[in-house]
Short mmCIF file of C-alpha atoms in Angstrom, two decimals:
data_model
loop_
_atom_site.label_atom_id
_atom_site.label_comp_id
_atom_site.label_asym_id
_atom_site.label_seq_id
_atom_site.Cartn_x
_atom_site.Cartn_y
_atom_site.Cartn_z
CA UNK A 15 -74.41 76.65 201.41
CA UNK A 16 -73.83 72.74 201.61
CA UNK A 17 -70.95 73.67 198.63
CA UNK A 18 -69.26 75.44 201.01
CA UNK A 19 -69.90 73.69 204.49
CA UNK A 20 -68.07 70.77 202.49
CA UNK A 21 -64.77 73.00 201.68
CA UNK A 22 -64.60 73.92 204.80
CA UNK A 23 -65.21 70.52 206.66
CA UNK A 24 -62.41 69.03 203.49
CA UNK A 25 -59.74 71.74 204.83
CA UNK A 26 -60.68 70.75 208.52
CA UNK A 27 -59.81 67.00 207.41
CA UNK A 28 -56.79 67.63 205.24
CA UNK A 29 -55.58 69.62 208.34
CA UNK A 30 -55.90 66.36 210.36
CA UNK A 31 -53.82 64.10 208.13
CA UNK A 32 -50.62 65.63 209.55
CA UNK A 33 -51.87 63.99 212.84
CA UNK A 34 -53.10 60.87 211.56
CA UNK A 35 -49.58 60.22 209.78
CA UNK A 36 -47.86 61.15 213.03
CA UNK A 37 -49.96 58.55 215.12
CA UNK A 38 -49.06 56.21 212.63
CA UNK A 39 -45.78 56.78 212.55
CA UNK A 40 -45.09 55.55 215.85
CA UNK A 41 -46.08 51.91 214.99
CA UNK A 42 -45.66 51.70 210.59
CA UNK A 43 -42.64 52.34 208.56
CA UNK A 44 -43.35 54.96 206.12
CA UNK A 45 -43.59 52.90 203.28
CA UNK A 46 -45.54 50.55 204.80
CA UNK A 47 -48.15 53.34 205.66
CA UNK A 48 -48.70 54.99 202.64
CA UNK A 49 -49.06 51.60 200.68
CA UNK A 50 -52.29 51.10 202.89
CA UNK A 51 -53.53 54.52 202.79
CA UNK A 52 -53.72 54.23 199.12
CA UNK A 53 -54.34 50.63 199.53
CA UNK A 54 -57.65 51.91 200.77
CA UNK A 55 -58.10 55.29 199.04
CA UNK A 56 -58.06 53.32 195.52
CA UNK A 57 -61.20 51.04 196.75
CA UNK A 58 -62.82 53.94 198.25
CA UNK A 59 -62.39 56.07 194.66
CA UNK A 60 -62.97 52.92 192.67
CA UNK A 61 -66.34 52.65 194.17
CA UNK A 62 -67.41 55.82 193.87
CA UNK A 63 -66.61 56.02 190.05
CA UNK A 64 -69.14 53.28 190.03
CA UNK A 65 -71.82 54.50 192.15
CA UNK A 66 -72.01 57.46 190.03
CA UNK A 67 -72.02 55.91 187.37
CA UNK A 68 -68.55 57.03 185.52
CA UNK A 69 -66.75 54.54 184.52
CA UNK A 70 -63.03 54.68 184.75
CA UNK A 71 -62.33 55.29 181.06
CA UNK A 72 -59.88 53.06 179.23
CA UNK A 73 -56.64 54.84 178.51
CA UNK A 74 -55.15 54.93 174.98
CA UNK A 75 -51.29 54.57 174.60
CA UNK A 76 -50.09 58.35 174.79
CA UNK A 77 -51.70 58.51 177.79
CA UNK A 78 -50.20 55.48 179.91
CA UNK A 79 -47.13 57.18 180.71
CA UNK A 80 -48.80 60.95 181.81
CA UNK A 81 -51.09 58.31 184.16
CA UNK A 82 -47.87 56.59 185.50
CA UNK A 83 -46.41 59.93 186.54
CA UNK A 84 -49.14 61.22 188.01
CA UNK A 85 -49.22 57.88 190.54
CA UNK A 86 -45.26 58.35 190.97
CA UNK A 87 -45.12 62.06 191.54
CA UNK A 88 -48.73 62.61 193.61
CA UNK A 89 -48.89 59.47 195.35
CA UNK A 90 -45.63 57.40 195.55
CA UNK A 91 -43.07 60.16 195.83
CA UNK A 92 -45.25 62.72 197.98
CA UNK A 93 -46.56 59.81 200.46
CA UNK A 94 -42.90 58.43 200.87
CA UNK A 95 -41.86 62.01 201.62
CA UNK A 96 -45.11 62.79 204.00
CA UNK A 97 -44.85 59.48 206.12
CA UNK A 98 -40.65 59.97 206.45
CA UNK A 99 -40.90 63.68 207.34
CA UNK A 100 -43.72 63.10 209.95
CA UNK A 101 -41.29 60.58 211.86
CA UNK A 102 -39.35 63.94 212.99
CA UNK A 103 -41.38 66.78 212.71
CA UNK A 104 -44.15 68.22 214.32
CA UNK A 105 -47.75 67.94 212.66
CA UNK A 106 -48.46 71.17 212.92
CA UNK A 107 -44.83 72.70 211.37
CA UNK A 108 -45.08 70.01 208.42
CA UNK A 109 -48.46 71.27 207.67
CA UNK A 110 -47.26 75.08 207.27
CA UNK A 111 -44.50 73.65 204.93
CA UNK A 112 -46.61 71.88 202.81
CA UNK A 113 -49.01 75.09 202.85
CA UNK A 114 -46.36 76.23 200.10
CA UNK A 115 -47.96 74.34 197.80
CA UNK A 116 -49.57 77.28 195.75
CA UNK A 117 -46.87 79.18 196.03
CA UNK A 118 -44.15 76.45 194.22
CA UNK A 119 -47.05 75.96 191.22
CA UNK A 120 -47.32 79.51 191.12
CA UNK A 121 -43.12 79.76 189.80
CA UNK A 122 -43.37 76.00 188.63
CA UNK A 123 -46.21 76.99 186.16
CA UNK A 124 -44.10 80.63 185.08
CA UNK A 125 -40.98 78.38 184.84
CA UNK A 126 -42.56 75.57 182.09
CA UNK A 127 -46.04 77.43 180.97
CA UNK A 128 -44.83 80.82 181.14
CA UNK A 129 -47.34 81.91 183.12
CA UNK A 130 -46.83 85.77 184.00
CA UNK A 131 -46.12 86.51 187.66
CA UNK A 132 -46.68 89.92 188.44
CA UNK A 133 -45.85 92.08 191.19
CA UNK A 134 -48.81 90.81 193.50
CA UNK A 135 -47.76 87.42 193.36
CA UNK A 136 -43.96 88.16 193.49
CA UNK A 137 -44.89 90.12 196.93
CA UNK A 138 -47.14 86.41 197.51
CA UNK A 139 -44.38 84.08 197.36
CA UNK A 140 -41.66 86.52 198.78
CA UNK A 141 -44.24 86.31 202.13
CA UNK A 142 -44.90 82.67 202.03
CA UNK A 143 -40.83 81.50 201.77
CA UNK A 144 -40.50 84.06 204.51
CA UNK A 145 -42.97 83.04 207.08
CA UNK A 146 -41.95 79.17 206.07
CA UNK A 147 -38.26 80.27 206.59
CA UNK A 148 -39.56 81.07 210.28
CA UNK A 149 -41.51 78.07 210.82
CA UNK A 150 -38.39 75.71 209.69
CA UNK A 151 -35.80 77.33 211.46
CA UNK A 152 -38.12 78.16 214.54
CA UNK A 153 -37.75 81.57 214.53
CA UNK A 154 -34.19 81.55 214.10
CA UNK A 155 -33.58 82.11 210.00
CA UNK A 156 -29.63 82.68 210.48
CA UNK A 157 -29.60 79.03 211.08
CA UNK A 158 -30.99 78.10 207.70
CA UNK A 159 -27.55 79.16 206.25
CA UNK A 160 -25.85 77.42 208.86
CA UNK A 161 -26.79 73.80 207.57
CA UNK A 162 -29.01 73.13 210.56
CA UNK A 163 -31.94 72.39 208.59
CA UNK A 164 -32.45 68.13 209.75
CA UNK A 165 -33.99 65.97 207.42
CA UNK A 166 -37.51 65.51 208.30
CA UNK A 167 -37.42 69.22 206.92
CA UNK A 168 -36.25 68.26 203.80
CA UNK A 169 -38.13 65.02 203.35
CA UNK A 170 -41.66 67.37 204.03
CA UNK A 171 -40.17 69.81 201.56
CA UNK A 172 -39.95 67.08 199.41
CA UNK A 173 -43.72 66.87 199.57
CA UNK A 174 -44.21 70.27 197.91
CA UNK A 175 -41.97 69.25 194.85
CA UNK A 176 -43.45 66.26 194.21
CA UNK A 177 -47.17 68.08 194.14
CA UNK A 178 -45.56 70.42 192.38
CA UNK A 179 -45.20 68.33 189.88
CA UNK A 180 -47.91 66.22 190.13
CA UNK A 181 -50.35 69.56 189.66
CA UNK A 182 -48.25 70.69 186.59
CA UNK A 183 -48.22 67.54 184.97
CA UNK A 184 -51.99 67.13 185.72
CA UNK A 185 -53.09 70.31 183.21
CA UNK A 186 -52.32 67.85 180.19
CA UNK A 187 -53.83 65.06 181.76
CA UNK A 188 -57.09 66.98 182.93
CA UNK A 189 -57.16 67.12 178.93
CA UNK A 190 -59.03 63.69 178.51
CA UNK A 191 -59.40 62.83 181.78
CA UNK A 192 -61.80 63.85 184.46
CA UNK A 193 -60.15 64.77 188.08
CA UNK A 194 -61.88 61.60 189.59
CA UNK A 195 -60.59 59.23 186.93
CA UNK A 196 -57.19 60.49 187.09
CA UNK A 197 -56.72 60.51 190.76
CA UNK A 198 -58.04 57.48 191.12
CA UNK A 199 -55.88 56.36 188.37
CA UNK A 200 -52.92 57.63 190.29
CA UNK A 201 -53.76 56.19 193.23
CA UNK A 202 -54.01 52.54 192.22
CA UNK A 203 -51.03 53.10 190.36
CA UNK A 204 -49.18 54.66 193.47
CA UNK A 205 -50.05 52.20 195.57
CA UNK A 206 -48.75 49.40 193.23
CA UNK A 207 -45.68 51.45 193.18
CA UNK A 208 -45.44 51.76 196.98
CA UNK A 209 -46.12 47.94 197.87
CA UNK A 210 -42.91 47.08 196.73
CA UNK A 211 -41.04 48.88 199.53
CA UNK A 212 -43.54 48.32 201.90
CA UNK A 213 -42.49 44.34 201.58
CA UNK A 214 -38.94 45.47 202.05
CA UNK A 215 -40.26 46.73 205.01
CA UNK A 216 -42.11 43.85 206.58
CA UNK A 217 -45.78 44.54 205.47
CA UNK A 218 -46.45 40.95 206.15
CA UNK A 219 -46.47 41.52 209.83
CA UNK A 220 -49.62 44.00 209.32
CA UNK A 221 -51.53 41.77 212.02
CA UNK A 222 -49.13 43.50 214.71
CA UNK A 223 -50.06 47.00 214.17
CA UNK A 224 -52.38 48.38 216.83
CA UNK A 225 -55.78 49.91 216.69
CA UNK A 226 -54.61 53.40 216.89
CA UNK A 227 -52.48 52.78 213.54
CA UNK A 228 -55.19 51.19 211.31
CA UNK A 229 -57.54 54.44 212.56
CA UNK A 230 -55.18 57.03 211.24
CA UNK A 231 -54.81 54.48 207.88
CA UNK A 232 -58.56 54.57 207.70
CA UNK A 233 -58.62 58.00 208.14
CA UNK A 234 -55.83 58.77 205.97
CA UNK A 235 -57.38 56.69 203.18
CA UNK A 236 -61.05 57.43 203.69
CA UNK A 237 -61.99 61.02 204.77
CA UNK A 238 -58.17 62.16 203.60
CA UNK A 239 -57.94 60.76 200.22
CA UNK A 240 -61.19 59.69 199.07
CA UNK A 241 -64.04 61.75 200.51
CA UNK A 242 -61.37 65.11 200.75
CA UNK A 243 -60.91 64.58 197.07
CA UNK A 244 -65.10 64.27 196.19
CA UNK A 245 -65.71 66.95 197.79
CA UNK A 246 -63.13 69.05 196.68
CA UNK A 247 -63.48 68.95 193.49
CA UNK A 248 -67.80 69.49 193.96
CA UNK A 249 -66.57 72.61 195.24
CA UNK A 250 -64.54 73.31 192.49
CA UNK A 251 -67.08 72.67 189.71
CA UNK A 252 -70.10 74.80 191.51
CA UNK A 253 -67.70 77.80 192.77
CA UNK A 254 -64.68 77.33 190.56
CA UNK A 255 -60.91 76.49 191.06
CA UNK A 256 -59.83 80.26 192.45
CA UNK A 257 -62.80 80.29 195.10
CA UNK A 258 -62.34 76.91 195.90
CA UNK A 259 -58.31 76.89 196.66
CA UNK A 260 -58.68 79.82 199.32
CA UNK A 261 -60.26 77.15 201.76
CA UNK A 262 -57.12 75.55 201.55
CA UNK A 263 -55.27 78.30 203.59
CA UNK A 264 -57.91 76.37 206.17
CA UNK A 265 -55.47 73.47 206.05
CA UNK A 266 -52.87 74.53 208.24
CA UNK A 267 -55.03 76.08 210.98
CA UNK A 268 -56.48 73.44 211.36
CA UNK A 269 -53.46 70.65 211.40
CA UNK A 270 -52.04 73.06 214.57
CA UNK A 271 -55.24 73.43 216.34
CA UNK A 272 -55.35 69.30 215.87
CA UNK A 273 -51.88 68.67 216.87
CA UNK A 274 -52.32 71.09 220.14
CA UNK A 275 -55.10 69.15 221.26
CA UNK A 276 -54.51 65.59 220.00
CA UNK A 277 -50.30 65.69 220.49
CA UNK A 278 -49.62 68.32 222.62
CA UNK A 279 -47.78 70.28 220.65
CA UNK A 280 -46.95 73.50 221.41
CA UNK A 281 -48.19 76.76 219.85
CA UNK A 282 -44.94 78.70 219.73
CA UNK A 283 -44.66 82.57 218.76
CA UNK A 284 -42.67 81.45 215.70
CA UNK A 285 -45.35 78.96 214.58
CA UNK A 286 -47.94 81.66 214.32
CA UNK A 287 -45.85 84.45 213.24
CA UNK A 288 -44.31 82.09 210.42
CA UNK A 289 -47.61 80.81 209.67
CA UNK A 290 -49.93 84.13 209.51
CA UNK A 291 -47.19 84.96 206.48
CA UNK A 292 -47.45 81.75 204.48
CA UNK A 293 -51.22 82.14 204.71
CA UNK A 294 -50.88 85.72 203.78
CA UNK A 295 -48.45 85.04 200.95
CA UNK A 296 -50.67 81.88 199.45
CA UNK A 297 -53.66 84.49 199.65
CA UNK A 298 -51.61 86.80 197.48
CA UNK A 299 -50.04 84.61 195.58
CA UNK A 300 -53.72 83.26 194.57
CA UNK A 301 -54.96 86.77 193.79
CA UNK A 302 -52.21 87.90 191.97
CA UNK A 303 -53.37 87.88 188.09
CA UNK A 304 -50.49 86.10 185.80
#
């Protein structure tokens, strides 16, 4: 039961990061704000390799580089794209974008693993593109081949492709290294990666931010990053990966009940409709036996 409870309660958090990153993206730059959210999910992670009592393992040559693309795809390129898509769009309609995640494996994983899709999971990410279609164009798809698609848009969609590959190029590194190890490996390296434009920016004036932006970093970086990613991954080693993914359809529920409540935003018929049929397609798209 406590298994479980956790999923949940990680889905209900993950679905509050969209709101978190657009609180703080009224005060940070973007690369400003994921340099401390990482900043602070590498201590958190670091410790808790320690505390239980795993030591992050040393890594041999042919494994530097798989590391340093992990940090660059999962951490440096997704955060860049999260913080500069959330200074446009709403919490709630970047959440149901990034809810394509599954879906983009799914024909990432067929495309370089030749993984089989099948009918089920064709019908999966057929639903999912359409119901995102709706939420990105707000109901109105004949604009998508108009050009009207802004950038925020693009940046969040940018998001997907960078977990995309950070997933796929995580099956060889799950090889020899645990999933705590090698996230926590990718975050310190991510955030290493991410301080440089973050000076560019004017991180030094960090003393400036207000209260309501270091929250939403702490957030980000604590209950987002490093106690979302625990837990997780408990849940995926006493239920298994399959059972443990479907609380991830959670996610974007929760990010537009949060963003109704904490931003106002509001709950249009094109944000539900579009957003029933990603969850649907992700569902089937999960099922769907390669």
């Amino acid at each position: 039961m406590m298994t479980y409870l956790k999923l949940v309660l990680t889905a209900i958090i993950w679905g509050g990061t969209f709101v978190a990153g657009r609180i703080v993206m009224q005060t940070m730059e973007p690369f400003t704000a994921a340099f401390f959210r990482f900043a602070v999910a590498s201590i958190c992670l670091f410790v808790l390799t320690q505390k239980i009592g795993k030591r992050l393992p040393k890594l041999k040559k042919n494994q530097i580089l798989t590391v340093i693309l992990l940090g660059l795809t999962g951490v440096f390129s997704y955060n860049a794209f999260f913080f500069l898509g959330l200074q446009t769009v709403a919490a709630s309609r970047a959440a149901l974008i990034v809810a394509l995640n599954p879906t983009f494996i799914a024909l990432g994983a067929a495309l370089f693993f030749q993984e089989k899709l099948n009918k089920l999971k064709l019908l999966g990410i057929v639903t999912s593109l359409l119901g995102a279609a709706i939420v990105i164009s707000k109901g109105q798809i004949v604009n998508l081949f108009k050009g009207s698609i802004g950038w925020g848009e693009l940046f969040i969609f940018g998001c997907v492709l960078s977990w995309v590959a950070y997933t796929l190029i995580g099956k060889s590194a799950m090889k020899y290294l645990s999933p705590l190890a090698a996230t926590t490996y990718a975050c310190i390296i991510g955030a290493i990666a991410l301080l440089v434009p973050a000076l560019f920016e004017g991180i030094t004036q960090f003393t400036q931010f207000p209260l309501s932006a270091w929250l939403g970093i702490l957030y980000l970086g604590v209950l987002g990053s490093a106690i979302g990613f625990s837990w997780y991954y408990e849940g995926v080693v006493a239920i298994g990966a399959a059972k443990a993914s479907i609380f991830i359809n959670v996610v974007p529920v929760s990010a537009i009940a949060f963003a109704a409540l904490l931003l106002h935003e509001p709950i249009t018929i094109s944000l539900v409709l579009g957003g029933i049929l990603v969850v649907i397609g992700v569902l089937l798209t999960n099922k769907g036996k390669g």
